[in-house]
Amino acid sequence: MTGPTTRTATPAGGMQDGTVQRIVVQGRSLAMQLCVLLKTAKIHDVGNVAFHGPLVNFIETVEQLFTAEREFKLQAVGDFLYINHSRLKLDGSSYASYQYLIDEFRTRGLSGFAFTGKVSPPEVKKFVRLFLDVDCKSSDPYEDFGAALGKLSVEHLVPLRTIVPQSGTINIEEVRDSRKAAKRTFYRAIEATKMLMLSARDRRPVDLRKTKRAVQSIVDLILNEEFSLVGLTAIKNHDEYTFQHCVNVSILSISLGQRLGLSKKMLGELGVAAILHDLGKATIPGWVLNKPGKLTAEEWKLMTDHPVQGVKMISKLRGLNELALRAMIVAFEHHLNIDGSGYPKLGDHLRMSLFSRIVAIADCFDAMTAHRSYRKSPFTPYEALHHMLVANREKFDGLLIKAFVNTVGMYPAGTVVLLDTNEIGIVTEHNAHDIFRPKVKIVADRDRKRVDGSIVDLSHREEGSDTYTVGIVSALNPEEYGINVADALT
Ligand SMILES: [Fe+2]
Ligand SMILES: [Fe+2]
């Protein structure tokens, strides 16, 4: 790649320090504010009073960044925004704004801008006007825009030409489109879940319509193209994990339900019930949820009460109707375990419903593979699956767990693997016809040098031969090798 590197400012990348963190926070503000500025200017003239507030905010942020960094760049590479070399982390609330900017940049042949100094209100106004006036259908909008800025002496906002990501053996455009749709759905669902849980926590009326719509999009995507959404569940965003967990569990549950042959309607109901499975956790204080050490008896009681609290909260939701019962059952039963070893303690009087058994598997898999405050490092997806298949097999429905392995593969998306070529790769998706031989993106070559390699299908055999071209030797711990799974999967 010729522009920013794929260095990211997440703790998983191991590069987070105070400075990077601050730049990323300010970069996020800058991107959000630029988005507001452009959107406002599309409705009102830049001289309008409505433009004033966003203008002041934008100028202030540019000033802060310039003071700290001197010259800096805001750029789109692939589907991400970077501030200098730090990637701006996506979450539910920033996704739409980032995507808007990336699209606006792309149609003008721009990757973004270099900020070479502090900016004044007249300069920003001229810049915004010219940006919106660019003829995107011209043969070189980037050139036209640059020339127009020069004429009006806009000096401190310098347009940068589009960076074309390196292509491997895959069609970048096609992959980008399907990933874009999957990511949009994914982040919208996280946002809807966040609103839902926060409203429930604050005892405000909760409307389920957005959640239902989000689940419907997930079902549609999974029915059409099963794997790219499952791949996204492997990226755990630390800040929003509580909400993302609910969406991940929904995606994994729907995928498993699809493999079991459930109807589209049933998949929709399963998806909503799965999103709501931990709603009762909205009543537990954050410090208990994220406590690094062992919980006291009292804290544990609070924690294990979330299934019952969930039932109570769901019973108060508006717009749930016929779904309510199923969702309440799932919220109540998802920690019971098949052998009754979980909670609430009911003896052996109750048999878990099909939905609860599905959600319990998806829930455990997602929780085991996430960074949690009380665990030093998460299980790799491969380890989590093994744990569930061997050590914990009594707790889950045996048939369903086998179907789950067939859904996510023996090496689920996000697993880092050593290949028999001595290269290292990250599983991007599994092959339904061979669960031991997924598709893998190469991230380190034979000499362990970091590469942005191609995607290799491990189920591929040489023509006319019975032997496979490449195979997996073992699953690796990404942290030991300093590999950032999110970078490879997005
Ligand atoms: Fe739970
Ligand atoms: Fe959960």
Short mmCIF file of C-alpha atoms and ligand atoms in Angstrom, two decimals:
data_model
loop_
_atom_site.label_atom_id
_atom_site.label_comp_id
_atom_site.label_asym_id
_atom_site.label_seq_id
_atom_site.Cartn_x
_atom_site.Cartn_y
_atom_site.Cartn_z
CA MET A 1 0.00 0.00 0.00
CA THR A 2 1.36 3.39 -0.88
CA GLY A 3 -0.47 5.49 1.75
CA PRO A 4 -1.09 4.87 5.40
CA THR A 5 -0.01 1.54 6.74
CA THR A 6 -2.60 -0.76 8.23
CA ARG A 7 -1.41 0.03 11.72
CA THR A 8 -4.41 0.33 13.95
CA ALA A 9 -5.00 1.96 17.28
CA THR A 10 -6.62 -0.94 19.05
CA PRO A 11 -5.21 -2.60 22.13
CA ALA A 12 -5.14 -5.86 20.14
CA GLY A 13 -2.66 -4.20 17.80
CA GLY A 14 -0.48 -3.52 20.81
CA MET A 15 0.31 -0.03 19.58
CA GLN A 16 -2.02 2.05 21.64
CA ASP A 17 -0.31 4.76 23.59
CA GLY A 18 -1.52 8.12 24.84
CA THR A 19 -0.54 10.01 21.70
CA VAL A 20 -2.09 7.60 19.25
CA GLN A 21 -5.22 7.43 21.36
CA ARG A 22 -5.55 11.22 21.40
CA ILE A 23 -5.01 11.54 17.65
CA VAL A 24 -7.59 8.86 17.01
CA VAL A 25 -10.13 10.61 19.24
CA GLN A 26 -9.49 13.95 17.53
CA GLY A 27 -9.47 12.28 14.12
CA ARG A 28 -12.86 10.80 14.84
CA SER A 29 -14.18 14.27 15.76
CA LEU A 30 -12.66 15.73 12.61
CA ALA A 31 -14.30 13.12 10.38
CA MET A 32 -17.68 13.44 12.08
CA GLN A 33 -17.51 17.23 11.91
CA LEU A 34 -16.47 17.27 8.26
CA CYS A 35 -19.43 15.02 7.54
CA VAL A 36 -21.82 17.40 9.36
CA LEU A 37 -20.26 20.35 7.56
CA LEU A 38 -20.79 18.84 4.11
CA LYS A 39 -24.28 17.63 4.87
CA THR A 40 -25.30 21.02 6.29
CA ALA A 41 -23.87 22.82 3.26
CA LYS A 42 -25.94 20.59 0.98
CA ILE A 43 -29.09 21.97 2.61
CA HIS A 44 -28.08 25.50 3.60
CA ASP A 45 -25.73 27.98 2.04
CA VAL A 46 -22.38 28.27 3.84
CA GLY A 47 -23.40 31.81 4.85
CA ASN A 48 -26.43 30.47 6.71
CA VAL A 49 -26.48 30.55 10.50
CA ALA A 50 -27.01 26.77 10.55
CA PHE A 51 -23.51 26.38 9.12
CA HIS A 52 -21.85 28.41 11.86
CA GLY A 53 -21.79 25.83 14.68
CA PRO A 54 -20.35 22.97 12.58
CA LEU A 55 -17.84 25.43 11.08
CA VAL A 56 -16.53 26.54 14.48
CA ASN A 57 -16.24 22.94 15.70
CA PHE A 58 -14.35 21.86 12.60
CA ILE A 59 -11.90 24.77 12.78
CA GLU A 60 -11.23 24.07 16.46
CA THR A 61 -10.48 20.42 15.83
CA VAL A 62 -8.16 21.23 12.93
CA GLU A 63 -6.36 23.66 15.22
CA GLN A 64 -5.96 21.06 17.98
CA LEU A 65 -4.65 18.46 15.56
CA PHE A 66 -2.31 20.89 13.87
CA THR A 67 -0.91 22.07 17.20
CA ALA A 68 -0.23 18.47 18.24
CA GLU A 69 0.86 16.97 14.94
CA ARG A 70 1.80 19.84 12.67
CA GLU A 71 0.83 18.79 9.14
CA PHE A 72 -1.62 15.87 9.15
CA LYS A 73 -3.77 13.86 6.75
CA LEU A 74 -7.31 12.52 6.83
CA GLN A 75 -7.50 9.75 4.24
CA ALA A 76 -9.64 6.84 3.12
CA VAL A 77 -7.91 3.59 2.28
CA GLY A 78 -10.19 0.78 1.20
CA ASP A 79 -13.17 0.97 3.53
CA PHE A 80 -11.43 2.79 6.36
CA LEU A 81 -10.49 6.30 7.36
CA TYR A 82 -7.04 7.07 8.68
CA ILE A 83 -5.74 10.06 10.52
CA ASN A 84 -2.06 10.01 9.61
CA HIS A 85 -1.11 6.36 10.19
CA SER A 86 -3.83 5.54 12.68
CA ARG A 87 -7.01 3.89 11.56
CA LEU A 88 -10.21 5.37 12.92
CA LYS A 89 -12.07 2.64 14.67
CA LEU A 90 -15.53 1.88 13.36
CA ASP A 91 -18.45 1.62 15.68
CA GLY A 92 -22.19 1.80 15.43
CA SER A 93 -22.43 5.57 15.73
CA SER A 94 -19.53 6.50 13.41
CA TYR A 95 -20.12 4.01 10.63
CA ALA A 96 -22.64 6.05 8.61
CA SER A 97 -20.54 9.25 8.78
CA TYR A 98 -17.31 7.51 7.78
CA GLN A 99 -19.00 5.75 4.90
CA TYR A 100 -20.51 9.05 3.75
CA LEU A 101 -17.08 10.71 3.66
CA ILE A 102 -15.42 7.75 1.95
CA ASP A 103 -18.11 7.79 -0.75
CA GLU A 104 -17.90 11.57 -1.17
CA PHE A 105 -14.10 11.36 -1.48
CA ARG A 106 -14.23 8.43 -3.87
CA THR A 107 -16.64 10.05 -6.33
CA ARG A 108 -14.21 12.98 -6.58
CA GLY A 109 -11.16 10.78 -7.12
CA LEU A 110 -9.82 11.78 -3.71
CA SER A 111 -8.41 9.69 -0.91
CA GLY A 112 -8.72 12.65 1.45
CA PHE A 113 -6.89 15.79 2.49
CA ALA A 114 -3.64 17.01 3.95
CA PHE A 115 -4.08 19.82 6.47
CA THR A 116 -1.02 21.98 6.15
CA GLY A 117 -1.97 24.69 8.62
CA LYS A 118 -4.70 26.14 10.78
CA VAL A 119 -7.77 27.10 8.77
CA SER A 120 -9.91 30.23 8.83
CA PRO A 121 -13.72 30.46 8.42
CA PRO A 122 -13.53 32.04 4.92
CA GLU A 123 -11.08 29.37 3.79
CA VAL A 124 -13.29 26.51 5.03
CA LYS A 125 -16.38 28.06 3.46
CA LYS A 126 -14.65 28.35 0.07
CA PHE A 127 -13.37 24.83 0.41
CA VAL A 128 -16.80 23.34 1.20
CA ARG A 129 -18.46 25.24 -1.64
CA LEU A 130 -15.87 24.07 -4.16
CA PHE A 131 -15.98 20.52 -2.85
CA LEU A 132 -19.73 20.32 -3.42
CA ASP A 133 -19.44 22.01 -6.81
CA VAL A 134 -16.90 19.53 -8.23
CA ASP A 135 -18.19 17.88 -11.39
CA CYS A 136 -17.88 14.24 -10.35
CA LYS A 137 -18.46 13.09 -13.92
CA SER A 138 -15.47 15.01 -15.29
CA SER A 139 -12.50 12.97 -16.54
CA ASP A 140 -10.39 14.06 -13.57
CA PRO A 141 -12.45 15.59 -10.72
CA TYR A 142 -9.39 15.52 -8.46
CA GLU A 143 -7.46 17.75 -10.87
CA ASP A 144 -10.43 20.13 -11.33
CA PHE A 145 -10.93 20.45 -7.60
CA GLY A 146 -7.23 21.11 -6.93
CA ALA A 147 -7.16 23.82 -9.62
CA ALA A 148 -10.32 25.49 -8.24
CA LEU A 149 -8.88 25.55 -4.71
CA GLY A 150 -5.67 27.11 -6.05
CA LYS A 151 -7.60 29.86 -7.84
CA LEU A 152 -9.40 30.87 -4.63
CA SER A 153 -6.18 30.62 -2.58
CA VAL A 154 -7.37 27.81 -0.34
CA GLU A 155 -3.91 26.77 0.82
CA HIS A 156 -4.21 24.73 3.97
CA LEU A 157 -6.55 22.02 2.70
CA VAL A 158 -4.72 20.01 0.09
CA PRO A 159 -6.62 17.27 -1.77
CA LEU A 160 -4.92 13.88 -2.06
CA ARG A 161 -5.46 11.52 -4.95
CA THR A 162 -7.18 8.15 -4.46
CA ILE A 163 -5.04 5.31 -3.21
CA VAL A 164 -5.76 2.07 -5.00
CA PRO A 165 -5.48 -0.84 -2.58
CA GLN A 166 -3.18 -3.64 -3.69
CA SER A 167 -5.15 -6.46 -5.20
CA GLY A 168 -4.49 -10.11 -4.50
CA THR A 169 -6.12 -12.87 -6.45
CA ILE A 170 -9.60 -11.55 -5.68
CA ASN A 171 -11.75 -8.96 -7.36
CA ILE A 172 -11.37 -6.00 -5.02
CA GLU A 173 -14.48 -4.17 -6.28
CA GLU A 174 -16.75 -7.16 -5.90
CA VAL A 175 -15.44 -7.96 -2.45
CA ARG A 176 -15.75 -4.33 -1.46
CA ASP A 177 -19.42 -4.19 -2.46
CA SER A 178 -20.46 -7.31 -0.62
CA ARG A 179 -18.40 -6.39 2.42
CA LYS A 180 -19.84 -2.92 2.38
CA ALA A 181 -23.38 -4.29 2.49
CA ALA A 182 -22.44 -6.73 5.24
CA LYS A 183 -20.70 -4.07 7.30
CA ARG A 184 -23.55 -1.60 6.92
CA THR A 185 -25.96 -4.21 8.21
CA PHE A 186 -23.61 -5.19 11.01
CA TYR A 187 -23.01 -1.68 12.34
CA ARG A 188 -26.65 -0.68 12.00
CA ALA A 189 -27.60 -3.68 14.09
CA ILE A 190 -25.04 -2.70 16.74
CA GLU A 191 -26.42 0.83 16.82
CA ALA A 192 -30.01 -0.42 17.13
CA THR A 193 -28.97 -2.76 19.96
CA LYS A 194 -27.15 0.04 21.74
CA MET A 195 -30.23 2.30 21.64
CA LEU A 196 -32.35 -0.57 22.84
CA MET A 197 -30.15 -1.50 25.78
CA LEU A 198 -29.55 2.08 26.86
CA SER A 199 -33.28 2.84 26.78
CA ALA A 200 -33.98 -0.30 28.79
CA ARG A 201 -31.29 0.64 31.31
CA ASP A 202 -32.68 4.16 31.75
CA ARG A 203 -36.23 2.82 31.93
CA ARG A 204 -37.25 4.79 28.86
CA PRO A 205 -39.86 3.31 26.51
CA VAL A 206 -38.18 0.85 24.18
CA ASP A 207 -39.15 0.55 20.54
CA LEU A 208 -38.21 -2.69 18.86
CA ARG A 209 -38.88 -1.67 15.27
CA LYS A 210 -35.26 -0.74 14.47
CA THR A 211 -33.99 -3.96 15.98
CA LYS A 212 -36.47 -6.03 14.00
CA ARG A 213 -35.48 -4.28 10.78
CA ALA A 214 -31.80 -4.83 11.54
CA VAL A 215 -32.41 -8.53 12.19
CA GLN A 216 -34.36 -8.83 8.94
CA SER A 217 -31.38 -7.44 7.02
CA ILE A 218 -29.12 -9.93 8.78
CA VAL A 219 -31.43 -12.79 7.83
CA ASP A 220 -31.53 -11.61 4.20
CA LEU A 221 -27.75 -11.34 4.02
CA ILE A 222 -27.20 -14.71 5.61
CA LEU A 223 -29.69 -16.37 3.29
CA ASN A 224 -27.95 -14.84 0.28
CA GLU A 225 -24.34 -14.91 1.33
CA GLU A 226 -23.73 -16.73 4.51
CA PHE A 227 -20.16 -16.06 5.44
CA SER A 228 -19.14 -12.47 5.31
CA LEU A 229 -21.29 -11.59 8.33
CA VAL A 230 -19.96 -14.50 10.36
CA GLY A 231 -16.46 -13.22 9.54
CA LEU A 232 -17.37 -9.82 10.98
CA THR A 233 -18.29 -11.38 14.32
CA ALA A 234 -14.60 -12.24 14.76
CA ILE A 235 -13.73 -8.55 15.10
CA LYS A 236 -14.38 -7.62 18.68
CA ASN A 237 -14.61 -3.90 19.28
CA HIS A 238 -13.66 -3.40 22.90
CA ASP A 239 -15.59 -0.20 23.50
CA GLU A 240 -18.89 -1.46 22.22
CA TYR A 241 -18.48 -5.12 22.99
CA THR A 242 -21.62 -5.42 25.13
CA PHE A 243 -23.77 -4.36 22.20
CA GLN A 244 -21.69 -6.10 19.57
CA HIS A 245 -21.91 -9.33 21.55
CA CYS A 246 -25.72 -9.33 21.19
CA VAL A 247 -25.41 -8.79 17.43
CA ASN A 248 -22.71 -11.46 17.09
CA VAL A 249 -24.88 -13.95 18.96
CA SER A 250 -27.76 -13.07 16.67
CA ILE A 251 -25.66 -13.57 13.51
CA LEU A 252 -24.22 -16.87 14.74
CA SER A 253 -27.66 -18.10 15.88
CA ILE A 254 -29.31 -17.22 12.58
CA SER A 255 -26.48 -18.92 10.67
CA LEU A 256 -26.90 -22.06 12.75
CA GLY A 257 -30.69 -21.86 12.37
CA GLN A 258 -30.30 -21.61 8.62
CA ARG A 259 -28.18 -24.77 8.58
CA LEU A 260 -30.92 -26.52 10.55
CA GLY A 261 -33.41 -25.53 7.86
CA LEU A 262 -35.53 -23.07 9.87
CA SER A 263 -37.93 -20.93 7.83
CA LYS A 264 -37.19 -17.28 7.13
CA LYS A 265 -39.86 -16.25 9.63
CA MET A 266 -38.38 -18.49 12.31
CA LEU A 267 -34.90 -17.13 11.58
CA GLY A 268 -36.23 -13.59 12.10
CA GLU A 269 -37.73 -14.55 15.46
CA LEU A 270 -34.59 -16.40 16.49
CA GLY A 271 -32.49 -13.37 15.54
CA VAL A 272 -34.55 -10.95 17.62
CA ALA A 273 -34.62 -13.34 20.60
CA ALA A 274 -30.84 -13.69 20.31
CA ILE A 275 -30.28 -9.91 20.26
CA LEU A 276 -32.38 -9.63 23.42
CA HIS A 277 -30.78 -12.58 25.25
CA ASP A 278 -28.66 -10.37 27.54
CA LEU A 279 -31.09 -7.46 27.87
CA GLY A 280 -31.20 -8.16 31.63
CA LYS A 281 -27.52 -7.16 31.80
CA ALA A 282 -28.63 -3.56 31.28
CA THR A 283 -29.51 -3.59 34.98
CA ILE A 284 -26.01 -4.63 36.09
CA PRO A 285 -23.54 -1.79 36.83
CA GLY A 286 -20.63 -1.55 34.37
CA TRP A 287 -18.02 -2.04 37.09
CA VAL A 288 -19.50 -5.44 37.92
CA LEU A 289 -19.74 -6.47 34.25
CA ASN A 290 -16.14 -5.44 33.61
CA LYS A 291 -14.60 -6.35 36.95
CA PRO A 292 -11.16 -7.85 36.34
CA GLY A 293 -11.00 -9.96 39.51
CA LYS A 294 -13.27 -12.57 41.03
CA LEU A 295 -16.83 -11.46 41.74
CA THR A 296 -18.03 -11.33 45.33
CA ALA A 297 -21.07 -13.43 46.26
CA GLU A 298 -23.26 -10.37 45.98
CA GLU A 299 -21.89 -9.37 42.58
CA TRP A 300 -22.27 -12.92 41.32
CA LYS A 301 -25.88 -12.87 42.46
CA LEU A 302 -26.46 -9.70 40.43
CA MET A 303 -24.80 -11.29 37.42
CA THR A 304 -26.74 -14.54 37.57
CA ASP A 305 -29.97 -12.66 37.96
CA HIS A 306 -29.75 -11.21 34.42
CA PRO A 307 -31.89 -13.97 32.85
CA VAL A 308 -34.76 -13.16 35.21
CA GLN A 309 -34.26 -9.40 34.80
CA GLY A 310 -34.27 -9.96 31.05
CA VAL A 311 -37.68 -11.60 31.20
CA LYS A 312 -39.04 -8.70 33.20
CA MET A 313 -37.66 -6.14 30.78
CA ILE A 314 -38.87 -7.93 27.67
CA SER A 315 -42.35 -8.17 29.15
CA LYS A 316 -42.39 -4.36 29.19
CA LEU A 317 -41.24 -3.85 25.60
CA ARG A 318 -43.54 -2.29 23.09
CA GLY A 319 -44.06 -3.76 19.66
CA LEU A 320 -42.85 -7.25 20.45
CA ASN A 321 -46.24 -9.04 20.48
CA GLU A 322 -45.97 -12.65 19.33
CA LEU A 323 -42.18 -12.58 19.62
CA ALA A 324 -42.31 -11.76 23.30
CA LEU A 325 -42.77 -15.26 24.57
CA ARG A 326 -39.92 -16.74 22.55
CA ALA A 327 -37.60 -13.90 23.50
CA MET A 328 -38.48 -14.24 27.18
CA ILE A 329 -37.86 -17.98 27.07
CA VAL A 330 -34.43 -17.47 25.47
CA ALA A 331 -33.48 -14.72 27.95
CA PHE A 332 -34.51 -16.98 30.83
CA GLU A 333 -32.91 -20.20 29.59
CA HIS A 334 -29.69 -19.24 27.82
CA HIS A 335 -27.44 -20.00 30.83
CA LEU A 336 -29.28 -23.10 32.05
CA ASN A 337 -27.04 -25.60 30.21
CA ILE A 338 -28.43 -28.86 28.88
CA ASP A 339 -27.19 -30.73 31.98
CA GLY A 340 -28.77 -28.16 34.32
CA SER A 341 -25.37 -27.06 35.63
CA GLY A 342 -25.94 -23.38 34.84
CA TYR A 343 -28.33 -20.78 36.21
CA PRO A 344 -31.07 -20.03 37.28
CA LYS A 345 -31.07 -23.23 39.32
CA LEU A 346 -34.16 -25.24 38.42
CA GLY A 347 -33.12 -28.82 39.06
CA ASP A 348 -33.87 -31.07 36.13
CA HIS A 349 -37.45 -29.98 35.64
CA LEU A 350 -36.92 -27.97 32.54
CA ARG A 351 -35.82 -28.81 29.03
CA MET A 352 -34.33 -25.93 27.11
CA SER A 353 -36.24 -24.80 24.02
CA LEU A 354 -34.63 -25.14 20.58
CA PHE A 355 -34.01 -21.39 20.35
CA SER A 356 -32.38 -21.33 23.79
CA ARG A 357 -30.12 -24.26 22.88
CA ILE A 358 -29.03 -22.48 19.70
CA VAL A 359 -28.44 -19.15 21.43
CA ALA A 360 -26.51 -20.85 24.28
CA ILE A 361 -23.96 -22.21 21.77
CA ALA A 362 -23.60 -18.93 19.87
CA ASP A 363 -23.35 -17.04 23.18
CA CYS A 364 -20.62 -19.24 24.62
CA PHE A 365 -18.58 -19.23 21.39
CA ASP A 366 -18.69 -15.45 21.07
CA ALA A 367 -17.95 -14.81 24.75
CA MET A 368 -14.97 -17.20 24.78
CA THR A 369 -13.38 -15.53 21.77
CA ALA A 370 -13.75 -11.99 23.14
CA HIS A 371 -11.26 -9.99 25.19
CA ARG A 372 -12.73 -9.82 28.68
CA SER A 373 -11.44 -7.93 31.63
CA TYR A 374 -11.27 -11.07 33.74
CA ARG A 375 -9.27 -13.11 31.21
CA LYS A 376 -5.70 -12.43 30.14
CA SER A 377 -6.18 -13.30 26.50
CA PRO A 378 -9.21 -14.61 24.64
CA PHE A 379 -9.47 -18.13 23.30
CA THR A 380 -8.79 -18.36 19.59
CA PRO A 381 -11.95 -19.40 17.68
CA TYR A 382 -10.34 -22.81 17.15
CA GLU A 383 -9.66 -23.28 20.87
CA ALA A 384 -13.16 -22.12 21.79
CA LEU A 385 -14.71 -24.68 19.49
CA HIS A 386 -12.51 -27.44 20.92
CA HIS A 387 -13.39 -26.45 24.44
CA MET A 388 -17.09 -26.61 23.63
CA LEU A 389 -16.77 -29.91 21.78
CA VAL A 390 -14.64 -31.67 24.38
CA ALA A 391 -14.45 -30.20 27.90
CA ASN A 392 -17.89 -28.63 27.91
CA ARG A 393 -19.79 -31.01 25.71
CA GLU A 394 -22.28 -31.97 28.46
CA LYS A 395 -23.47 -28.40 28.62
CA PHE A 396 -24.59 -28.15 25.01
CA ASP A 397 -26.89 -30.01 22.70
CA GLY A 398 -24.61 -32.56 20.97
CA LEU A 399 -26.35 -32.45 17.60
CA LEU A 400 -26.55 -28.68 17.54
CA ILE A 401 -22.90 -28.26 18.42
CA LYS A 402 -21.98 -30.48 15.47
CA ALA A 403 -24.21 -28.39 13.23
CA PHE A 404 -22.50 -25.29 14.64
CA VAL A 405 -19.06 -26.64 13.68
CA ASN A 406 -20.42 -27.18 10.20
CA THR A 407 -21.68 -23.60 10.23
CA VAL A 408 -18.44 -21.89 11.26
CA GLY A 409 -15.92 -24.60 10.24
CA MET A 410 -13.24 -26.30 12.33
CA TYR A 411 -11.13 -23.18 11.84
CA PRO A 412 -13.69 -20.36 12.16
CA ALA A 413 -13.14 -16.95 10.54
CA GLY A 414 -10.53 -15.04 12.50
CA THR A 415 -8.40 -18.08 13.34
CA VAL A 416 -4.69 -17.51 12.68
CA VAL A 417 -3.11 -20.59 11.15
CA LEU A 418 0.35 -21.87 10.30
CA LEU A 419 0.39 -23.42 6.83
CA ASP A 420 2.62 -26.25 5.63
CA THR A 421 4.33 -23.74 3.34
CA ASN A 422 5.51 -22.06 6.58
CA GLU A 423 3.39 -19.03 5.76
CA ILE A 424 0.91 -17.60 8.29
CA GLY A 425 -2.66 -16.85 7.33
CA ILE A 426 -5.97 -15.73 8.81
CA VAL A 427 -9.13 -17.64 8.04
CA THR A 428 -11.53 -15.37 6.18
CA GLU A 429 -14.35 -17.85 5.62
CA HIS A 430 -14.94 -21.56 5.83
CA ASN A 431 -15.76 -23.96 3.04
CA ALA A 432 -19.07 -25.71 3.58
CA HIS A 433 -17.84 -28.70 1.56
CA ASP A 434 -14.72 -29.17 3.70
CA ILE A 435 -14.78 -27.77 7.24
CA PHE A 436 -11.05 -28.50 7.74
CA ARG A 437 -9.97 -26.52 4.68
CA PRO A 438 -11.14 -22.90 4.82
CA LYS A 439 -10.14 -19.87 2.78
CA VAL A 440 -7.14 -18.12 4.26
CA LYS A 441 -5.59 -14.70 3.75
CA ILE A 442 -1.80 -14.80 3.85
CA VAL A 443 -0.40 -12.27 6.33
CA ALA A 444 3.22 -13.46 6.73
CA ASP A 445 5.50 -15.13 4.18
CA ARG A 446 7.82 -18.11 4.67
CA ASP A 447 10.40 -15.89 6.35
CA ARG A 448 7.68 -14.50 8.64
CA LYS A 449 7.88 -11.15 6.90
CA ARG A 450 4.55 -9.32 7.09
CA VAL A 451 2.73 -9.27 3.73
CA ASP A 452 -0.66 -8.13 2.46
CA GLY A 453 -1.06 -11.44 0.68
CA SER A 454 -3.72 -13.07 -1.40
CA ILE A 455 -6.61 -15.27 -0.29
CA VAL A 456 -5.89 -18.96 -0.74
CA ASP A 457 -8.59 -21.62 -0.89
CA LEU A 458 -7.17 -24.57 1.07
CA SER A 459 -9.77 -26.95 -0.39
CA HIS A 460 -8.17 -26.47 -3.78
CA ARG A 461 -6.34 -29.43 -5.35
CA GLU A 462 -3.86 -29.42 -8.20
CA GLU A 463 -5.53 -30.39 -11.43
CA GLY A 464 -5.71 -34.14 -11.91
CA SER A 465 -4.20 -34.74 -8.48
CA ASP A 466 -5.63 -36.00 -5.19
CA THR A 467 -3.33 -33.93 -3.06
CA TYR A 468 -4.04 -30.45 -1.80
CA THR A 469 -1.80 -27.56 -2.67
CA VAL A 470 -1.59 -26.13 0.86
CA GLY A 471 -2.66 -27.42 4.28
CA ILE A 472 -2.95 -26.24 7.89
CA VAL A 473 -0.31 -27.34 10.39
CA SER A 474 -1.80 -25.72 13.49
CA ALA A 475 -3.82 -22.82 14.85
CA LEU A 476 -1.72 -20.03 16.37
CA ASN A 477 -2.30 -17.40 19.03
CA PRO A 478 -2.43 -14.08 17.10
CA GLU A 479 -1.04 -12.09 20.02
CA GLU A 480 2.12 -14.19 20.16
CA TYR A 481 2.78 -13.32 16.55
CA GLY A 482 1.65 -9.69 16.80
CA ILE A 483 -1.08 -10.23 14.24
CA ASN A 484 -4.14 -8.00 14.16
CA VAL A 485 -7.10 -10.09 13.07
CA ALA A 486 -9.40 -7.10 12.51
CA ASP A 487 -7.05 -5.64 9.89
CA ALA A 488 -7.17 -8.80 7.82
CA LEU A 489 -10.89 -9.33 8.05
CA THR A 490 -12.14 -5.86 7.21
FE FE B 1 -26.20 -13.99 29.30
FE FE B 2 -24.48 -13.35 26.29
#
